Amino acid sequence: MGDFARARTQRLEYKSQLATADEPRRGDLDGRGNLTQGGLAEFCEFFLRACVDQVEFMEGLLEPAEMLRRMEIWSEEEIRAKRIPRGSWPLLREAVVAGEFARGQASQLTGYEIRQARTVLMR
């Protein structure tokens, strides 16, 4: 099934499951309020399966294990084309791996003197 067809099917199933969660209780042992607890549980299971499916889909697109390698190749090409300065790759890698880093670490990461490292960081 193609991505568009699967998305359409999930949209229809979502509406159906949501409607099921809003059904009246299915007897005295099905929840405490007016709505069915069983229907809500079914909706939650559907929703979590859809979430896992989306995470797996995005993982397949991004290939996290290969992402750093692709980024390094990209940065090498950009450096050769003089669109980013030499020393940019270690800063980019650290930002991706750690999420952030202190400005003062630029010199240590690039191996450059403080002034040159900050110039790379600014660009």
XYZ file of C-alpha atoms in Angstrom:
123
model
C 0.000 0.000 0.000
C 1.380 3.422 -0.954
C 1.978 6.169 1.580
C -1.013 8.196 0.376
C -3.375 5.216 0.552
C -2.048 4.242 3.980
C -2.499 7.809 5.252
C -6.065 7.873 3.942
C -6.834 4.506 5.547
C -5.385 5.662 8.862
C -7.418 8.872 8.712
C -10.622 6.871 8.233
C -9.655 4.385 10.934
C -8.798 7.286 13.269
C -12.277 8.753 12.887
C -13.865 5.343 13.360
C -11.801 4.593 16.484
C -12.491 8.035 17.905
C -16.220 7.510 17.381
C -15.907 4.152 19.153
C -14.271 5.871 22.135
C -17.300 8.202 22.334
C -19.866 5.403 22.427
C -22.038 4.937 25.505
C -20.967 2.443 28.141
C -21.210 -1.215 27.151
C -22.764 -2.437 30.355
C -22.250 -1.808 34.057
C -18.605 -2.884 34.075
C -17.446 -0.650 31.193
C -16.134 2.531 32.781
C -17.527 4.899 35.364
C -18.953 7.766 33.336
C -21.342 7.808 30.416
C -18.750 6.705 27.831
C -17.205 3.321 27.182
C -13.831 2.667 28.745
C -13.294 -0.271 26.381
C -13.763 2.003 23.354
C -11.285 4.485 24.803
C -8.748 1.695 25.346
C -9.208 0.556 21.720
C -8.648 4.121 20.503
C -5.511 4.475 22.638
C -4.104 1.225 21.226
C -4.821 2.401 17.672
C -3.265 5.794 18.356
C -0.087 4.318 19.846
C 0.268 1.885 16.900
C -0.019 4.863 14.524
C 2.655 6.739 16.514
C 5.055 3.789 16.338
C 4.353 3.476 12.609
C 5.226 7.152 12.082
C 8.435 6.879 14.111
C 9.500 3.836 12.076
C 8.634 5.667 8.845
C 10.723 8.717 9.792
C 13.587 6.499 10.962
C 13.582 4.872 7.536
C 13.671 8.267 5.835
C 16.362 9.815 7.996
C 18.492 6.716 8.609
C 19.916 8.109 11.868
C 22.860 5.695 11.808
C 23.948 7.174 8.467
C 22.991 10.782 9.146
C 26.331 11.881 10.629
C 28.215 10.318 7.725
C 25.991 12.146 5.219
C 26.430 15.400 7.129
C 30.212 15.015 7.107
C 30.228 14.444 3.345
C 27.972 17.488 2.893
C 30.203 19.677 5.053
C 33.332 18.568 3.143
C 31.637 19.542 -0.127
C 30.531 22.899 1.313
C 34.050 23.610 2.594
C 35.537 22.803 -0.829
C 32.979 25.154 -2.416
C 33.933 27.798 0.191
C 30.339 28.152 1.387
C 31.289 27.264 4.967
C 34.703 27.720 6.630
C 37.185 24.970 7.428
C 36.601 23.632 10.923
C 32.808 23.742 10.607
C 32.308 19.982 10.670
C 33.420 19.393 14.292
C 31.057 22.144 15.424
C 28.140 20.745 13.430
C 28.809 17.217 14.693
C 28.912 18.376 18.313
C 25.664 20.309 17.878
C 23.933 17.199 16.491
C 25.390 14.719 18.988
C 25.179 16.858 22.140
C 22.302 19.125 21.113
C 24.292 22.203 22.089
C 27.720 23.235 23.296
C 29.274 26.184 25.056
C 30.727 28.885 22.838
C 34.039 28.466 24.640
C 34.310 24.879 23.377
C 34.680 26.017 19.750
C 38.450 26.283 20.059
C 38.767 22.834 21.590
C 36.435 21.253 18.997
C 38.069 22.840 15.949
C 41.662 22.787 17.170
C 41.951 26.466 16.224
C 43.002 29.411 18.341
C 40.118 31.126 20.132
C 39.732 34.014 17.664
C 39.735 31.767 14.567
C 37.424 29.214 16.223
C 34.924 31.956 17.060
C 35.041 33.195 13.452
C 34.160 29.682 12.271
C 31.405 29.470 14.872
C 29.937 32.837 13.858
C 29.796 31.851 10.172
